[in-house]
Short mmCIF file of N, CA, C and O in Angstrom, two decimals:
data_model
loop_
_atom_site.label_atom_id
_atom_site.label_comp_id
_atom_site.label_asym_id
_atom_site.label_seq_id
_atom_site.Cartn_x
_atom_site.Cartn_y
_atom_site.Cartn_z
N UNK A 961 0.83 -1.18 0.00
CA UNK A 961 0.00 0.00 0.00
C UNK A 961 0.88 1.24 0.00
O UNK A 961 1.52 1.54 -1.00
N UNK A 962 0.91 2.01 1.17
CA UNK A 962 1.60 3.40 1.02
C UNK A 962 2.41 3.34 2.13
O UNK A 962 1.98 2.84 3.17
N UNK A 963 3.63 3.82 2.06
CA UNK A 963 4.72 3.34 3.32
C UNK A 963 5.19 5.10 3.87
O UNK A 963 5.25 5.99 3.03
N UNK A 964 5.41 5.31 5.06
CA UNK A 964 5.35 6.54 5.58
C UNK A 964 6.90 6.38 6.63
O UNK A 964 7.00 5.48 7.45
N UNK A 965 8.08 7.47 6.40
CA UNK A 965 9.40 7.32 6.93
C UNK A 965 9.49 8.47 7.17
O UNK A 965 9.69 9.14 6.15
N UNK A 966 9.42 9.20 8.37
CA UNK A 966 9.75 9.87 9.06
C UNK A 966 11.55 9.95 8.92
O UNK A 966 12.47 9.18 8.65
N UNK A 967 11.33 11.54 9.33
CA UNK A 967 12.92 12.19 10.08
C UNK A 967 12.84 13.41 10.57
O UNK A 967 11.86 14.14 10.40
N UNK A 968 13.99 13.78 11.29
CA UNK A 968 13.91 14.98 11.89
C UNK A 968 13.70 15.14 13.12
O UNK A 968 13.41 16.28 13.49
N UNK A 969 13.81 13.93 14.25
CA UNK A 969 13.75 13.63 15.60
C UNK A 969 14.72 14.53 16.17
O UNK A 969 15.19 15.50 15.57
N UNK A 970 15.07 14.15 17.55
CA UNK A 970 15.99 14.87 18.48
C UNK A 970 16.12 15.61 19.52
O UNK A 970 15.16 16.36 19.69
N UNK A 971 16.90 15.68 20.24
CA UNK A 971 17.14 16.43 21.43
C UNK A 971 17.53 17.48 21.19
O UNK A 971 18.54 17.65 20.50
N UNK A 972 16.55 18.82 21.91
CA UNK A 972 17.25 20.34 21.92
C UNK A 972 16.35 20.85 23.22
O UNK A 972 15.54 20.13 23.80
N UNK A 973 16.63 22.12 23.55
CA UNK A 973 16.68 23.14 24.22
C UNK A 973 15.32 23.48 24.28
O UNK A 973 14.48 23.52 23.38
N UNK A 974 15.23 23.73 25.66
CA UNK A 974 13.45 24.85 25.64
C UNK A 974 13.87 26.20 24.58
O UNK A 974 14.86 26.91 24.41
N UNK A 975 12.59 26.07 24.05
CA UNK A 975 12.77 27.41 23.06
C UNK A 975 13.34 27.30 21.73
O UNK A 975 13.17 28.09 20.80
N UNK A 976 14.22 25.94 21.74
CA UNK A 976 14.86 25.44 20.36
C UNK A 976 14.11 25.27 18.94
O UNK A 976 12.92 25.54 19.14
N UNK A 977 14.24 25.05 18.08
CA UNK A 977 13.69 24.46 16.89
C UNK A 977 13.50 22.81 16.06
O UNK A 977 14.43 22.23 15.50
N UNK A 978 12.82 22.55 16.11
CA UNK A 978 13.39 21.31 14.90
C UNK A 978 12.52 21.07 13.94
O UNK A 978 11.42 21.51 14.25
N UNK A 979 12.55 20.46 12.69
CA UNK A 979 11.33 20.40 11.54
C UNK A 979 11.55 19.19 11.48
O UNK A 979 12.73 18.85 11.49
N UNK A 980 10.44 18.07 11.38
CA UNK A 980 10.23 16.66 11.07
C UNK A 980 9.68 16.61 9.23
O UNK A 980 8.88 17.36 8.66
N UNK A 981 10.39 15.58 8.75
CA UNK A 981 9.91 15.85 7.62
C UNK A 981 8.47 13.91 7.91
O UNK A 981 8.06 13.24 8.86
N UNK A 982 8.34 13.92 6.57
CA UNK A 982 7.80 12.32 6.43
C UNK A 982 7.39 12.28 5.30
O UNK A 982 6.75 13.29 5.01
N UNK A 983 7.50 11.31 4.27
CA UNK A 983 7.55 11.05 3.21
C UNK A 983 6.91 9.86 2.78
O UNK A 983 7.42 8.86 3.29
N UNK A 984 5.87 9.63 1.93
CA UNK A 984 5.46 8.77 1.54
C UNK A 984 5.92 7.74 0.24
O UNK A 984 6.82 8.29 -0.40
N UNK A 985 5.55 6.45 -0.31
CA UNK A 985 6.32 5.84 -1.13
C UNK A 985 5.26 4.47 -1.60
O UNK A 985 4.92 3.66 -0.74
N UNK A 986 5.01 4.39 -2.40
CA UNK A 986 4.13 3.38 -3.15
C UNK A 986 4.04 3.06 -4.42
O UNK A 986 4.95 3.10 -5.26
N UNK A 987 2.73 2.69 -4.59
CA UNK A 987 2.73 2.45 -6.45
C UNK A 987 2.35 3.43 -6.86
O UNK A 987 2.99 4.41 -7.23
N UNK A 988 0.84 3.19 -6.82
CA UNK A 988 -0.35 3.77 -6.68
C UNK A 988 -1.09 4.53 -6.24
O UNK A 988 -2.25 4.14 -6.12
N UNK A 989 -0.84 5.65 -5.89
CA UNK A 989 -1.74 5.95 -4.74
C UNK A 989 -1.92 7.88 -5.13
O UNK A 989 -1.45 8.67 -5.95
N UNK A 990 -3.06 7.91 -3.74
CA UNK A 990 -3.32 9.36 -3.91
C UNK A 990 -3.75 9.87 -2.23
O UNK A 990 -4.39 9.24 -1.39
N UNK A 991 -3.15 11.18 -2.14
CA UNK A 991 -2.78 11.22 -0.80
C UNK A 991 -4.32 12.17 -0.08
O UNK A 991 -4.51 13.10 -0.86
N UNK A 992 -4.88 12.20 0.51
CA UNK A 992 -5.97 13.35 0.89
C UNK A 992 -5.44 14.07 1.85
O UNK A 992 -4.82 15.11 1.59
N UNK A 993 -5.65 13.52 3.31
CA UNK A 993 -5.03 14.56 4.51
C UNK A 993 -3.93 13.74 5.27
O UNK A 993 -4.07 12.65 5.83
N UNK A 994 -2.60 14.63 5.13
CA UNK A 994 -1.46 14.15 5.83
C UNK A 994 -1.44 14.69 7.38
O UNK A 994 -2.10 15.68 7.70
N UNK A 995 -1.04 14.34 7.85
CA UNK A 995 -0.69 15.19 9.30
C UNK A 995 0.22 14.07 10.62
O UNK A 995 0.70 12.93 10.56
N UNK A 996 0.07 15.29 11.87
CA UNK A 996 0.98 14.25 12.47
C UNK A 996 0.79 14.78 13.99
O UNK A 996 0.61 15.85 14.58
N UNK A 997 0.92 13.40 14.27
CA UNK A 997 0.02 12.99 16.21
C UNK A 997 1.26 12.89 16.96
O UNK A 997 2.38 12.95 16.45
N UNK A 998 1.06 12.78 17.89
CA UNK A 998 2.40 12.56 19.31
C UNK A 998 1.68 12.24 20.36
O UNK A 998 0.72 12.89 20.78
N UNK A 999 2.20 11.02 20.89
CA UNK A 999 2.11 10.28 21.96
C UNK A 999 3.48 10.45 23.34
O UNK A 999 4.55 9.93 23.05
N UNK A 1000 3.38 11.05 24.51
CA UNK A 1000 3.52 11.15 25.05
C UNK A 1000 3.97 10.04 26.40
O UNK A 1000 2.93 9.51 26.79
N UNK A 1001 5.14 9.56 27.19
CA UNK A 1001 4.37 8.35 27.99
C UNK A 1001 3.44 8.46 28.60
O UNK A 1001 2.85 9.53 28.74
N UNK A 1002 3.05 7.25 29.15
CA UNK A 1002 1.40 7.12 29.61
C UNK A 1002 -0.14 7.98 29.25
O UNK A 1002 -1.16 8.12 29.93
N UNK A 1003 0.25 8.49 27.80
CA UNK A 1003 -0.70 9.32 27.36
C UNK A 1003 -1.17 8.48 26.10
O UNK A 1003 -0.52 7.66 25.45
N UNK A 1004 -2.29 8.84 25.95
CA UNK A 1004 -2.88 8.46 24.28
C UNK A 1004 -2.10 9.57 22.95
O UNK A 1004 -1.85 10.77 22.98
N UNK A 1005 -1.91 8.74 22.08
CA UNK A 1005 -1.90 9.53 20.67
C UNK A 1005 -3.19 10.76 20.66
O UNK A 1005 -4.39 10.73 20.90
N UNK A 1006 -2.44 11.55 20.34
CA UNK A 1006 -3.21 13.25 20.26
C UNK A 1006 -2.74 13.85 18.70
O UNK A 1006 -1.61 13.69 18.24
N UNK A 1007 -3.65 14.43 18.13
CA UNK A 1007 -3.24 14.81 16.85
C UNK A 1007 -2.34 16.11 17.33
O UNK A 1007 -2.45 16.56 18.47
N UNK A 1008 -1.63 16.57 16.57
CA UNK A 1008 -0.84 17.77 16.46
C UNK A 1008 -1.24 18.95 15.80
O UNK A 1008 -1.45 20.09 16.24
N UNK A 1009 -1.33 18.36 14.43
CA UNK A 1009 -1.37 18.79 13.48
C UNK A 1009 -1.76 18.46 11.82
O UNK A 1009 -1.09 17.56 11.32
N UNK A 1010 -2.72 19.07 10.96
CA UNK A 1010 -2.98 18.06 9.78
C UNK A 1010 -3.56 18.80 8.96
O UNK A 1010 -4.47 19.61 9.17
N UNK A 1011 -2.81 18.43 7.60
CA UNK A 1011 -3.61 19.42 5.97
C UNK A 1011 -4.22 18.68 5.03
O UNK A 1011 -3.97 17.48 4.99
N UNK A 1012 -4.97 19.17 4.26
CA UNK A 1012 -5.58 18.60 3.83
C UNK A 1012 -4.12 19.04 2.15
O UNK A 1012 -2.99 19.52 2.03
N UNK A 1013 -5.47 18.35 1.06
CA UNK A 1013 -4.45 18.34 -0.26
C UNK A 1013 -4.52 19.87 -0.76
O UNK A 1013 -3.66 20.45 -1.42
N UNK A 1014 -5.26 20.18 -0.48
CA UNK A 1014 -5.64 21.91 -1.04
C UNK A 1014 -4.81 22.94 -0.02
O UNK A 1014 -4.39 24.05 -0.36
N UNK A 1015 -4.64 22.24 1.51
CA UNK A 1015 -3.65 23.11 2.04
C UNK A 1015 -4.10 23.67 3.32
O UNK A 1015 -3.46 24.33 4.14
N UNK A 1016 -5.69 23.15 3.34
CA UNK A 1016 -5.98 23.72 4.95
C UNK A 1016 -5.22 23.21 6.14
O UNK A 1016 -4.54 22.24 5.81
N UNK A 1017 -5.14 23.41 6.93
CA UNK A 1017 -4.47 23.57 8.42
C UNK A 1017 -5.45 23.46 9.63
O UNK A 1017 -6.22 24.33 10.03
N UNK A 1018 -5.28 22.44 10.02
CA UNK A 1018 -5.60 22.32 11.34
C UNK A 1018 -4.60 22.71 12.77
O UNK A 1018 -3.64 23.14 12.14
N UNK A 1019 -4.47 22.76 13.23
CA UNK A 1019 -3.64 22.43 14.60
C UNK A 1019 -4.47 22.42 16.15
O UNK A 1019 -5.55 22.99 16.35
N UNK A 1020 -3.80 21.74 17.04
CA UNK A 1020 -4.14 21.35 18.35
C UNK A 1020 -3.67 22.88 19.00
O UNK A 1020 -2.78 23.59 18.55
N UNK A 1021 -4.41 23.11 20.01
CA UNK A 1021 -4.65 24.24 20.89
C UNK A 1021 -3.06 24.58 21.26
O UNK A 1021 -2.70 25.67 20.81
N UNK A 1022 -2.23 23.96 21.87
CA UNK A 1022 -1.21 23.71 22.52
C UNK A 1022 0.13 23.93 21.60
O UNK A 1022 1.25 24.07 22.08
N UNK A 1023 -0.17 23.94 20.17
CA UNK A 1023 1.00 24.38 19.70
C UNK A 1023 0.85 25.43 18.48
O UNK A 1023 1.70 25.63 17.62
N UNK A 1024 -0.47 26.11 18.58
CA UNK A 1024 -0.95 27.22 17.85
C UNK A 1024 0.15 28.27 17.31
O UNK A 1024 1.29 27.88 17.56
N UNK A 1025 0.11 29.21 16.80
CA UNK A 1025 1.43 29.65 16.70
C UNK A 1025 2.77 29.48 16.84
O UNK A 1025 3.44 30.50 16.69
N UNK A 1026 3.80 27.64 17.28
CA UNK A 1026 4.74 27.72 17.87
C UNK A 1026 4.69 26.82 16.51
O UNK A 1026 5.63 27.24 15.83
N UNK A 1027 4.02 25.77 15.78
CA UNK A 1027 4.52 24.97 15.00
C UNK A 1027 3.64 25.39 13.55
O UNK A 1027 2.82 26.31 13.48
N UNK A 1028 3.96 24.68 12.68
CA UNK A 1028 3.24 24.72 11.27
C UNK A 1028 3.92 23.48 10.62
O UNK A 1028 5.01 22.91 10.68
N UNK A 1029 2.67 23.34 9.93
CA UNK A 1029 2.64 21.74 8.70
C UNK A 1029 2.32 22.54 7.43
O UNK A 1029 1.48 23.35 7.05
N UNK A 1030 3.40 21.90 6.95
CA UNK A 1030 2.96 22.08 5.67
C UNK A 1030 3.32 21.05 4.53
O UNK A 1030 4.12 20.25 5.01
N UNK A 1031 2.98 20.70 2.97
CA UNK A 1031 3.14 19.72 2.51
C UNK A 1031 3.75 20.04 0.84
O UNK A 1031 3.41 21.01 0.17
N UNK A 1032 4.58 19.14 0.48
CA UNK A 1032 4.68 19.34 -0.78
C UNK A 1032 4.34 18.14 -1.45
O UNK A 1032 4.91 17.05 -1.51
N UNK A 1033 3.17 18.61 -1.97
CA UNK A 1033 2.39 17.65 -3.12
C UNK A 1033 3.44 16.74 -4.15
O UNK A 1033 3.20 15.62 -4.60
N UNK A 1034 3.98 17.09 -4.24
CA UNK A 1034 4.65 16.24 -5.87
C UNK A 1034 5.59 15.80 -4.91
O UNK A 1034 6.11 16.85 -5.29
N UNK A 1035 6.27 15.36 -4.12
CA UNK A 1035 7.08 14.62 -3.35
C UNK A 1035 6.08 13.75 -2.24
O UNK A 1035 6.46 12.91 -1.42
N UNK A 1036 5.05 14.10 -2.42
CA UNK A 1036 4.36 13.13 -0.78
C UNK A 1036 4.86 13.52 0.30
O UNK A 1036 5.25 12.67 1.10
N UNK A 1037 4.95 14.75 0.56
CA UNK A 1037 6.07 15.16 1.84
C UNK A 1037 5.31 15.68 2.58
O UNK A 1037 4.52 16.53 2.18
N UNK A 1038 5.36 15.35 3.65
CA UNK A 1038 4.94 16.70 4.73
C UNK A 1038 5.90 16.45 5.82
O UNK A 1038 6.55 15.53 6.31
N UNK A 1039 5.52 18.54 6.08
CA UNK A 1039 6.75 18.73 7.33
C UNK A 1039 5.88 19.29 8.63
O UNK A 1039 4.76 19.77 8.80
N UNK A 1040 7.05 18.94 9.47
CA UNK A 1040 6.00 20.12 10.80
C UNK A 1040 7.37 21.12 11.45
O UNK A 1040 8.30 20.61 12.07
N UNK A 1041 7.32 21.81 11.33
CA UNK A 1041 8.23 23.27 11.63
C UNK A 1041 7.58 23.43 13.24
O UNK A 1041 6.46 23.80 13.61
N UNK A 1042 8.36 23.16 13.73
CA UNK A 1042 8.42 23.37 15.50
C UNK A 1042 9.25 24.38 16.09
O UNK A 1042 10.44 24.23 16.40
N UNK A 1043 8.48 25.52 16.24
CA UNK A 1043 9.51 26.24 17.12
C UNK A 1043 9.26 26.72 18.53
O UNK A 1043 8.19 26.25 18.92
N UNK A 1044 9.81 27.45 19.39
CA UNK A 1044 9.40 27.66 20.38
C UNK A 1044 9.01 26.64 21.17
O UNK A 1044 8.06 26.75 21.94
N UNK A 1045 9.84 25.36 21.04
CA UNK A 1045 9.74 24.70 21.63
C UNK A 1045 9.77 24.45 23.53
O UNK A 1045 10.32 25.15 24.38
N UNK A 1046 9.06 23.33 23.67
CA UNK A 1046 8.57 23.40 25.26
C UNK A 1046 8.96 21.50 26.03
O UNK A 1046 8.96 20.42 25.45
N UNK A 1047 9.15 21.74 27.07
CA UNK A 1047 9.54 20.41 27.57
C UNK A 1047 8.31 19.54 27.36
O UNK A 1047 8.48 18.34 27.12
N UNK A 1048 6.94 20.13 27.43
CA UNK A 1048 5.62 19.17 27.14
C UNK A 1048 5.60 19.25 25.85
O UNK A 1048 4.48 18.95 25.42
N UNK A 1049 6.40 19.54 25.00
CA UNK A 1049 6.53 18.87 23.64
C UNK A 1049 7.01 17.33 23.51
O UNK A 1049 6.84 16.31 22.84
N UNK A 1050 7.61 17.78 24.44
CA UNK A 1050 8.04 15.80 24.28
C UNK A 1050 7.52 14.82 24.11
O UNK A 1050 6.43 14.71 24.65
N UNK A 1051 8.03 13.65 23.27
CA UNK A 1051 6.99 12.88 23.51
C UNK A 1051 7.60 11.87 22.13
O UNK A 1051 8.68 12.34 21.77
N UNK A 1052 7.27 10.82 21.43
CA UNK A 1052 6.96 10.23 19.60
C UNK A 1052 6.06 10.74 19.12
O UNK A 1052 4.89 10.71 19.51
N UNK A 1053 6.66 11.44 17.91
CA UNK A 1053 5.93 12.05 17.21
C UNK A 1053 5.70 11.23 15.68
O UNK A 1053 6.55 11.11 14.81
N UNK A 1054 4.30 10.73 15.64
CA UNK A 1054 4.01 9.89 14.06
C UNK A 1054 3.38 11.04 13.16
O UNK A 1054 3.08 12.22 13.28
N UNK A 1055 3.35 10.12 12.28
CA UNK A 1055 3.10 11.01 10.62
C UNK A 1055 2.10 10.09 10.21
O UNK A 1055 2.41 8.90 10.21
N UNK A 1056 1.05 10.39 9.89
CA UNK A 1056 -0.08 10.04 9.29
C UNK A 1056 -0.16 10.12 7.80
O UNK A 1056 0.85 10.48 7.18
N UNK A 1057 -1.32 9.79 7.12
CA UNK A 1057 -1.73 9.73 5.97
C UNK A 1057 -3.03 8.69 5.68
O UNK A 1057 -3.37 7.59 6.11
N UNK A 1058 -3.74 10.01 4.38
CA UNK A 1058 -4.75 9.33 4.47
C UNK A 1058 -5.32 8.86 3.33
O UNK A 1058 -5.92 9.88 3.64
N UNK A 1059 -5.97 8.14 1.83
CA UNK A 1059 -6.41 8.58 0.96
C UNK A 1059 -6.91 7.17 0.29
O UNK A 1059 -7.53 6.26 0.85
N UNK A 1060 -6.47 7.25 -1.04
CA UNK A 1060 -6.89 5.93 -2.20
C UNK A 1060 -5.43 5.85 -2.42
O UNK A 1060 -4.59 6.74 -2.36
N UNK A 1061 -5.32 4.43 -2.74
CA UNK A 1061 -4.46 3.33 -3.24
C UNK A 1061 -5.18 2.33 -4.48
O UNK A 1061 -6.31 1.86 -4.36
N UNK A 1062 -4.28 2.11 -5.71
CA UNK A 1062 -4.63 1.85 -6.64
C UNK A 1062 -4.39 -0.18 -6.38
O UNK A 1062 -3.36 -0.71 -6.00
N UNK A 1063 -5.23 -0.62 -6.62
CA UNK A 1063 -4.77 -2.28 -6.38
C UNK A 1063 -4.97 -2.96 -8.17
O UNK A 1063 -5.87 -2.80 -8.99
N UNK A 1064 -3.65 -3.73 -8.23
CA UNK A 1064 -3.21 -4.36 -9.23
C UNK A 1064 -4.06 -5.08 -9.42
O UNK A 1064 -4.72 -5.12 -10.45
N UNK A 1065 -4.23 -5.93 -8.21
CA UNK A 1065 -4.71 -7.06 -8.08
C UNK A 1065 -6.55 -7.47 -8.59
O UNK A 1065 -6.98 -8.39 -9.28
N UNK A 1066 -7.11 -6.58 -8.05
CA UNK A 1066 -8.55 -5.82 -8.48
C UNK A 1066 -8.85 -4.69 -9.15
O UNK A 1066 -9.97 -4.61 -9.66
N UNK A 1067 -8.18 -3.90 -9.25
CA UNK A 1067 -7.78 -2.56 -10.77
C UNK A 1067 -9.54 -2.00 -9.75
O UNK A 1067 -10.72 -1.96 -10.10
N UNK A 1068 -8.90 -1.72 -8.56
CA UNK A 1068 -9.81 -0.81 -7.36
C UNK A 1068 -9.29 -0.03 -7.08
O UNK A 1068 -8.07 -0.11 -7.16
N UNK A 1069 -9.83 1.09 -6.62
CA UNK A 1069 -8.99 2.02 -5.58
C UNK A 1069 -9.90 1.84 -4.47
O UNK A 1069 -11.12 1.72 -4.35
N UNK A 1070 -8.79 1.88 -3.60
CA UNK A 1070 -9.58 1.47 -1.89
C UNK A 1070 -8.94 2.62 -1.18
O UNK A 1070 -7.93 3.24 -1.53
N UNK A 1071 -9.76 2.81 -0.02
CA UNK A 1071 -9.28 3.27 0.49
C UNK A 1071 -7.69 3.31 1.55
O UNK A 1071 -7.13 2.37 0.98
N UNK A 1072 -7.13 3.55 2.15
CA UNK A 1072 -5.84 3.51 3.33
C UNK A 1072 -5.64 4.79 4.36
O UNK A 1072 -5.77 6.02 4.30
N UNK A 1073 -5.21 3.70 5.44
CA UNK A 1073 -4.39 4.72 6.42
C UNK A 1073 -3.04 4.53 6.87
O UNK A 1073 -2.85 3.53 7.57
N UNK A 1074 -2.52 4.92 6.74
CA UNK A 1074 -0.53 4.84 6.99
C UNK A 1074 -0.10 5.13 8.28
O UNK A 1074 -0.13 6.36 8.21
N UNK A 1075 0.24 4.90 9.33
CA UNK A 1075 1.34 5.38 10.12
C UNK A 1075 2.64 5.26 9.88
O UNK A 1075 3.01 4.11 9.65
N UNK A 1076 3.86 6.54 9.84
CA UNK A 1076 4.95 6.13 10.15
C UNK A 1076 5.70 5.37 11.54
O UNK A 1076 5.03 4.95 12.48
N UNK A 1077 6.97 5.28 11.50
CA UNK A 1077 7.01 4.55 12.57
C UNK A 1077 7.27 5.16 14.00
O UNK A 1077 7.32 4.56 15.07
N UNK A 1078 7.44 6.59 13.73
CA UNK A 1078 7.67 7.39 14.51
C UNK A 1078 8.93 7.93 15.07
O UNK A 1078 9.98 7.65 14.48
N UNK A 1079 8.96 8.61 16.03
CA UNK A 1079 10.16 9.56 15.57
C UNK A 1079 10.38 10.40 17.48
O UNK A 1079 9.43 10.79 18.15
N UNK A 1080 11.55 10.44 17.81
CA UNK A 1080 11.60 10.90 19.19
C UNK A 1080 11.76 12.16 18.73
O UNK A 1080 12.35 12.62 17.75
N UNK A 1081 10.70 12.97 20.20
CA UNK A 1081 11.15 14.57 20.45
C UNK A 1081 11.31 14.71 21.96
O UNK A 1081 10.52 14.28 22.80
N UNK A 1082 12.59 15.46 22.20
CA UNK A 1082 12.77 15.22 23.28
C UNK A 1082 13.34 16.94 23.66
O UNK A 1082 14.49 17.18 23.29
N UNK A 1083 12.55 18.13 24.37
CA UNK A 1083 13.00 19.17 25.04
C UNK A 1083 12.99 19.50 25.83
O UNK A 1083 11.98 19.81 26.46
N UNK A 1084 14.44 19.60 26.30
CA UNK A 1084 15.38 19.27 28.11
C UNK A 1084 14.95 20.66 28.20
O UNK A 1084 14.58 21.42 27.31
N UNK A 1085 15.09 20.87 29.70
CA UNK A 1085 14.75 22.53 30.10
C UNK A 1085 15.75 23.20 30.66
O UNK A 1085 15.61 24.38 30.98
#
């Protein structure tokens, strides 16, 4: 189906920066809304952040102005630009995806959902 590889993890500084990229890779396929969740320990997966193909923007309360997603269509890419980073940023941060996949096998398009495999963020104070 559609395979999702994160980068851009790491350890920095309250107040620091880092941008995660994630990249998609398949046959077939067509992407609708990318975005990307973080799980925390002992917390549930929480969305972050997520666009659609036209470019809208969502984001979670908590990182309103400090981060931005954005995507480049003709690569399957999306990034999340983190700045102003905070120690309750921490946490694995996955990359989503959402859309149609073309099948050989039945000459269908079905639907899919992707997780990457995720990715450490870690800001010491």
């Amino acid at each position: 189906q559609v395979q999702l590889v994160e980068s851009g993890g790491g350890l920095v500084q309250t107040g620091g920066s880092l941008r995660l990229s994630c990249a998609a890779s398949g046959r077939t396929f067509s992407i609708n809304a990318m975005g990307w969740y973080r799980q925390a320990p002992g917390r549930q997966r929480v969305l972050v952040a997520d666009i659609t193909s036209d470019g809208n923007t969502n984001y979670a309360d908590s990182v309103k102005g400090r981060f931005t997603i954005s995507r480049d269509n003709a690569k399957n890419t999306v990034y999340l630009q983190m700045n102003s980073l905070k120690p309750e940023d921490t946490a694995v941060y996955y990359c989503n995806a959402a859309g149609e996949y073309y099948s050989s096998t039945t000459y269908l398009w079905n639907d899919f959902t992707s997780w990457g495999q995720g990715t450490q963020v870690t800001v010491s104070s």
